[in-house]
């Protein structure tokens, strides 16, 4: 997870607010929203996917799961990369990868190509939430962190809504492949906006503590485990009951 020293946080807090940090937060939040749209999108095109890929429920379940395989596997590396590289290049590239995954998914004639597309979408979306937190830590005062984190979560949940009825209407009107191409175009536009707006905070002097030692400290911290258990307790019910299942229509 991105870290910030007390001295650095005091410096950030003393800085006058400007349009760039707010717009950077908004773009990062929209990326998080975009990831949610992509996450739930297969559930509104089940019948079409089963028809075009001659697939059953198990194969379509795997298609949805490939997003999560990449997303979950990258969480620790994403945090480390955000600390070392910063959000601008990483989020720009990640949105572009997710959009490219949509193009691959939409253009695939075989299920293997669709699997790879979903894998790319999950890999790109893995940078979204950590990107939001990194922008907040680098550019906002500590007393605003909880407020803007909560608002970013709300924006993300809106993505889960947009990925249902509006996306289903689009699939009905122009087909699932064209719908995903439109989703990809939105992603590429978001990548351009992220590159133009988001900036990386100058790094402080590098710590002499290695990654392995840092992870040991993190894992020994009781608060880490409490937060992990709390997050699991919230996320598991949302994914199990809140996200619509992929059922033939």
GROMACS .gro file of C-alpha atoms in nm:
model
  249
    1UNK     CA    1   0.000   0.000   0.000
    2UNK     CA    2   0.130   0.352  -0.068
    3UNK     CA    3   0.290   0.513   0.235
    4UNK     CA    4   0.359   0.876   0.326
    5UNK     CA    5   0.564   1.032   0.606
    6UNK     CA    6   0.421   1.285   0.852
    7UNK     CA    7   0.651   1.558   0.722
    8UNK     CA    8   0.548   1.496   0.364
    9UNK     CA    9   0.181   1.493   0.460
   10UNK     CA   10   0.223   1.828   0.638
   11UNK     CA   11   0.378   1.972   0.322
   12UNK     CA   12   0.089   1.844   0.110
   13UNK     CA   13  -0.164   1.983   0.357
   14UNK     CA   14   0.001   2.325   0.344
   15UNK     CA   15  -0.028   2.341  -0.034
   16UNK     CA   16  -0.319   2.540  -0.174
   17UNK     CA   17  -0.580   2.321  -0.345
   18UNK     CA   18  -0.590   2.339  -0.725
   19UNK     CA   19  -0.789   2.189  -1.008
   20UNK     CA   20  -0.528   1.928  -1.098
   21UNK     CA   21  -0.545   1.710  -0.783
   22UNK     CA   22  -0.926   1.714  -0.793
   23UNK     CA   23  -0.935   1.624  -1.161
   24UNK     CA   24  -0.669   1.356  -1.110
   25UNK     CA   25  -0.881   1.206  -0.832
   26UNK     CA   26  -1.188   1.222  -1.056
   27UNK     CA   27  -1.007   1.041  -1.339
   28UNK     CA   28  -0.872   0.777  -1.101
   29UNK     CA   29  -1.223   0.727  -0.962
   30UNK     CA   30  -1.363   0.696  -1.314
   31UNK     CA   31  -1.099   0.431  -1.382
   32UNK     CA   32  -1.227   0.244  -1.075
   33UNK     CA   33  -1.581   0.285  -1.210
   34UNK     CA   34  -1.465   0.162  -1.552
   35UNK     CA   35  -1.319  -0.148  -1.391
   36UNK     CA   36  -1.654  -0.228  -1.231
   37UNK     CA   37  -1.836  -0.187  -1.562
   38UNK     CA   38  -1.593  -0.433  -1.715
   39UNK     CA   39  -1.621  -0.668  -1.419
   40UNK     CA   40  -1.996  -0.721  -1.446
   41UNK     CA   41  -2.040  -0.676  -1.820
   42UNK     CA   42  -2.050  -1.049  -1.914
   43UNK     CA   43  -2.364  -1.095  -1.702
   44UNK     CA   44  -2.575  -0.889  -1.947
   45UNK     CA   45  -2.465  -1.074  -2.260
   46UNK     CA   46  -2.490  -1.436  -2.148
   47UNK     CA   47  -2.722  -1.561  -2.421
   48UNK     CA   48  -2.513  -1.390  -2.691
   49UNK     CA   49  -2.187  -1.530  -2.557
   50UNK     CA   50  -2.327  -1.881  -2.530
   51UNK     CA   51  -2.449  -1.857  -2.889
   52UNK     CA   52  -2.136  -1.709  -3.045
   53UNK     CA   53  -1.887  -1.925  -2.857
   54UNK     CA   54  -2.103  -2.238  -2.844
   55UNK     CA   55  -2.031  -2.241  -2.474
   56UNK     CA   56  -2.209  -2.368  -2.167
   57UNK     CA   57  -2.246  -2.214  -1.822
   58UNK     CA   58  -1.915  -2.355  -1.695
   59UNK     CA   59  -1.713  -2.202  -1.977
   60UNK     CA   60  -1.885  -1.867  -1.932
   61UNK     CA   61  -1.817  -1.886  -1.560
   62UNK     CA   62  -1.449  -1.929  -1.641
   63UNK     CA   63  -1.470  -1.634  -1.878
   64UNK     CA   64  -1.591  -1.413  -1.595
   65UNK     CA   65  -1.337  -1.558  -1.352
   66UNK     CA   66  -1.034  -1.472  -1.568
   67UNK     CA   67  -1.087  -1.108  -1.473
   68UNK     CA   68  -1.048  -1.196  -1.105
   69UNK     CA   69  -0.745  -1.422  -1.160
   70UNK     CA   70  -0.543  -1.130  -1.295
   71UNK     CA   71  -0.694  -0.872  -1.059
   72UNK     CA   72  -0.618  -1.068  -0.741
   73UNK     CA   73  -0.272  -1.188  -0.845
   74UNK     CA   74  -0.150  -0.834  -0.914
   75UNK     CA   75  -0.257  -0.654  -0.596
   76UNK     CA   76   0.074  -0.674  -0.408
   77UNK     CA   77   0.291  -0.600  -0.716
   78UNK     CA   78   0.064  -0.306  -0.802
   79UNK     CA   79   0.115  -0.150  -0.459
   80UNK     CA   80   0.491  -0.185  -0.485
   81UNK     CA   81   0.496  -0.043  -0.838
   82UNK     CA   82   0.281   0.255  -0.741
   83UNK     CA   83   0.527   0.340  -0.463
   84UNK     CA   84   0.827   0.320  -0.694
   85UNK     CA   85   0.692   0.455  -1.025
   86UNK     CA   86   0.390   0.665  -0.940
   87UNK     CA   87   0.033   0.667  -1.070
   88UNK     CA   88   0.065   0.862  -1.396
   89UNK     CA   89   0.236   0.609  -1.620
   90UNK     CA   90   0.094   0.306  -1.443
   91UNK     CA   91  -0.270   0.415  -1.452
   92UNK     CA   92  -0.242   0.538  -1.811
   93UNK     CA   93  -0.097   0.207  -1.924
   94UNK     CA   94  -0.341   0.007  -1.712
   95UNK     CA   95  -0.651   0.177  -1.857
   96UNK     CA   96  -0.511   0.122  -2.207
   97UNK     CA   97  -0.450  -0.247  -2.131
   98UNK     CA   98  -0.807  -0.289  -2.003
   99UNK     CA   99  -0.941  -0.115  -2.315
  100UNK     CA  100  -0.724  -0.334  -2.538
  101UNK     CA  101  -0.860  -0.636  -2.354
  102UNK     CA  102  -1.211  -0.524  -2.448
  103UNK     CA  103  -1.112  -0.498  -2.813
  104UNK     CA  104  -0.963  -0.847  -2.803
  105UNK     CA  105  -1.268  -0.986  -2.626
  106UNK     CA  106  -1.505  -0.822  -2.874
  107UNK     CA  107  -1.313  -0.939  -3.181
  108UNK     CA  108  -1.248  -1.298  -3.067
  109UNK     CA  109  -1.408  -1.582  -3.260
  110UNK     CA  110  -1.275  -1.849  -3.023
  111UNK     CA  111  -1.317  -1.872  -2.648
  112UNK     CA  112  -0.941  -1.871  -2.591
  113UNK     CA  113  -0.918  -1.519  -2.731
  114UNK     CA  114  -1.205  -1.413  -2.508
  115UNK     CA  115  -1.023  -1.561  -2.208
  116UNK     CA  116  -0.712  -1.361  -2.290
  117UNK     CA  117  -0.919  -1.047  -2.336
  118UNK     CA  118  -1.078  -1.087  -1.994
  119UNK     CA  119  -0.736  -1.155  -1.843
  120UNK     CA  120  -0.606  -0.826  -1.985
  121UNK     CA  121  -0.912  -0.641  -1.857
  122UNK     CA  122  -0.855  -0.777  -1.505
  123UNK     CA  123  -0.483  -0.695  -1.519
  124UNK     CA  124  -0.558  -0.336  -1.615
  125UNK     CA  125  -0.836  -0.292  -1.361
  126UNK     CA  126  -0.603  -0.419  -1.086
  127UNK     CA  127  -0.438  -0.074  -1.088
  128UNK     CA  128  -0.760   0.122  -1.044
  129UNK     CA  129  -0.827   0.125  -0.669
  130UNK     CA  130  -0.462   0.144  -0.568
  131UNK     CA  131  -0.429   0.429  -0.816
  132UNK     CA  132  -0.709   0.619  -0.642
  133UNK     CA  133  -0.539   0.575  -0.304
  134UNK     CA  134  -0.201   0.678  -0.442
  135UNK     CA  135  -0.338   1.000  -0.590
  136UNK     CA  136  -0.508   1.079  -0.258
  137UNK     CA  137  -0.197   1.012  -0.052
  138UNK     CA  138   0.031   1.210  -0.281
  139UNK     CA  139  -0.187   1.516  -0.340
  140UNK     CA  140  -0.448   1.550  -0.064
  141UNK     CA  141  -0.421   1.633   0.308
  142UNK     CA  142  -0.474   1.347   0.552
  143UNK     CA  143  -0.803   1.485   0.686
  144UNK     CA  144  -0.956   1.458   0.336
  145UNK     CA  145  -0.848   1.097   0.278
  146UNK     CA  146  -1.158   0.926   0.423
  147UNK     CA  147  -1.401   1.160   0.245
  148UNK     CA  148  -1.250   1.119  -0.100
  149UNK     CA  149  -1.197   0.745  -0.049
  150UNK     CA  150  -1.565   0.703   0.028
  151UNK     CA  151  -1.670   0.911  -0.271
  152UNK     CA  152  -1.441   0.706  -0.496
  153UNK     CA  153  -1.608   0.388  -0.366
  154UNK     CA  154  -1.946   0.537  -0.454
  155UNK     CA  155  -1.825   0.614  -0.807
  156UNK     CA  156  -1.705   0.254  -0.837
  157UNK     CA  157  -2.042   0.117  -0.726
  158UNK     CA  158  -2.206   0.337  -0.990
  159UNK     CA  159  -1.995   0.145  -1.241
  160UNK     CA  160  -2.159  -0.178  -1.129
  161UNK     CA  161  -2.496  -0.016  -1.199
  162UNK     CA  162  -2.396   0.120  -1.540
  163UNK     CA  163  -2.265  -0.224  -1.626
  164UNK     CA  164  -2.615  -0.368  -1.593
  165UNK     CA  165  -2.930  -0.199  -1.734
  166UNK     CA  166  -2.757   0.062  -1.957
  167UNK     CA  167  -2.511  -0.193  -2.092
  168UNK     CA  168  -2.789  -0.448  -2.143
  169UNK     CA  169  -2.983  -0.190  -2.345
  170UNK     CA  170  -2.674  -0.126  -2.558
  171UNK     CA  171  -2.626  -0.500  -2.616
  172UNK     CA  172  -2.988  -0.524  -2.725
  173UNK     CA  173  -2.958  -0.230  -2.964
  174UNK     CA  174  -2.615  -0.273  -3.127
  175UNK     CA  175  -2.494  -0.618  -3.014
  176UNK     CA  176  -2.239  -0.725  -2.756
  177UNK     CA  177  -1.934  -0.689  -2.980
  178UNK     CA  178  -2.013  -0.330  -3.079
  179UNK     CA  179  -2.097  -0.249  -2.717
  180UNK     CA  180  -1.756  -0.368  -2.602
  181UNK     CA  181  -1.586  -0.166  -2.875
  182UNK     CA  182  -1.763   0.144  -2.739
  183UNK     CA  183  -1.649   0.049  -2.388
  184UNK     CA  184  -1.294   0.013  -2.522
  185UNK     CA  185  -1.311   0.357  -2.687
  186UNK     CA  186  -1.416   0.509  -2.353
  187UNK     CA  187  -1.118   0.337  -2.191
  188UNK     CA  188  -0.870   0.476  -2.444
  189UNK     CA  189  -1.017   0.826  -2.395
  190UNK     CA  190  -0.978   0.782  -2.018
  191UNK     CA  191  -0.615   0.676  -2.069
  192UNK     CA  192  -0.542   0.993  -2.267
  193UNK     CA  193  -0.707   1.209  -2.001
  194UNK     CA  194  -0.510   1.034  -1.727
  195UNK     CA  195  -0.180   1.098  -1.905
  196UNK     CA  196  -0.262   1.465  -1.958
  197UNK     CA  197  -0.383   1.538  -1.605
  198UNK     CA  198  -0.229   1.305  -1.347
  199UNK     CA  199   0.117   1.390  -1.215
  200UNK     CA  200   0.355   1.196  -0.992
  201UNK     CA  201   0.466   1.350  -0.665
  202UNK     CA  202   0.848   1.373  -0.648
  203UNK     CA  203   0.985   1.073  -0.463
  204UNK     CA  204   1.156   1.109  -0.130
  205UNK     CA  205   1.493   0.949  -0.070
  206UNK     CA  206   1.467   0.575  -0.124
  207UNK     CA  207   1.449   0.362   0.187
  208UNK     CA  208   1.728   0.116   0.254
  209UNK     CA  209   1.470  -0.142   0.364
  210UNK     CA  210   1.415  -0.405   0.096
  211UNK     CA  211   1.082  -0.529  -0.035
  212UNK     CA  212   1.103  -0.856   0.157
  213UNK     CA  213   1.171  -0.681   0.486
  214UNK     CA  214   0.892  -0.431   0.418
  215UNK     CA  215   0.645  -0.713   0.356
  216UNK     CA  216   0.748  -0.881   0.680
  217UNK     CA  217   0.680  -0.562   0.874
  218UNK     CA  218   0.344  -0.530   0.700
  219UNK     CA  219   0.242  -0.888   0.775
  220UNK     CA  220   0.339  -0.854   1.141
  221UNK     CA  221   0.117  -0.549   1.183
  222UNK     CA  222  -0.211  -0.640   1.353
  223UNK     CA  223  -0.392  -0.357   1.174
  224UNK     CA  224  -0.305  -0.514   0.839
  225UNK     CA  225  -0.489  -0.833   0.926
  226UNK     CA  226  -0.785  -0.651   1.079
  227UNK     CA  227  -0.826  -0.445   0.763
  228UNK     CA  228  -0.786  -0.752   0.545
  229UNK     CA  229  -1.055  -0.943   0.738
  230UNK     CA  230  -1.287  -0.642   0.727
  231UNK     CA  231  -1.234  -0.600   0.353
  232UNK     CA  232  -1.296  -0.970   0.292
  233UNK     CA  233  -1.613  -0.955   0.502
  234UNK     CA  234  -1.745  -0.674   0.282
  235UNK     CA  235  -1.621  -0.787  -0.058
  236UNK     CA  236  -1.721  -1.153  -0.043
  237UNK     CA  237  -2.095  -1.086   0.011
  238UNK     CA  238  -2.093  -0.815  -0.259
  239UNK     CA  239  -1.938  -1.048  -0.516
  240UNK     CA  240  -2.150  -1.346  -0.408
  241UNK     CA  241  -2.488  -1.175  -0.385
  242UNK     CA  242  -2.462  -0.820  -0.519
  243UNK     CA  243  -2.317  -0.886  -0.864
  244UNK     CA  244  -2.579  -1.044  -1.093
  245UNK     CA  245  -2.502  -1.399  -1.194
  246UNK     CA  246  -2.440  -1.504  -1.550
  247UNK     CA  247  -2.762  -1.679  -1.646
  248UNK     CA  248  -2.907  -1.736  -1.989
  249UNK     CA  249  -3.181  -1.486  -2.074
   0.00000   0.00000   0.00000
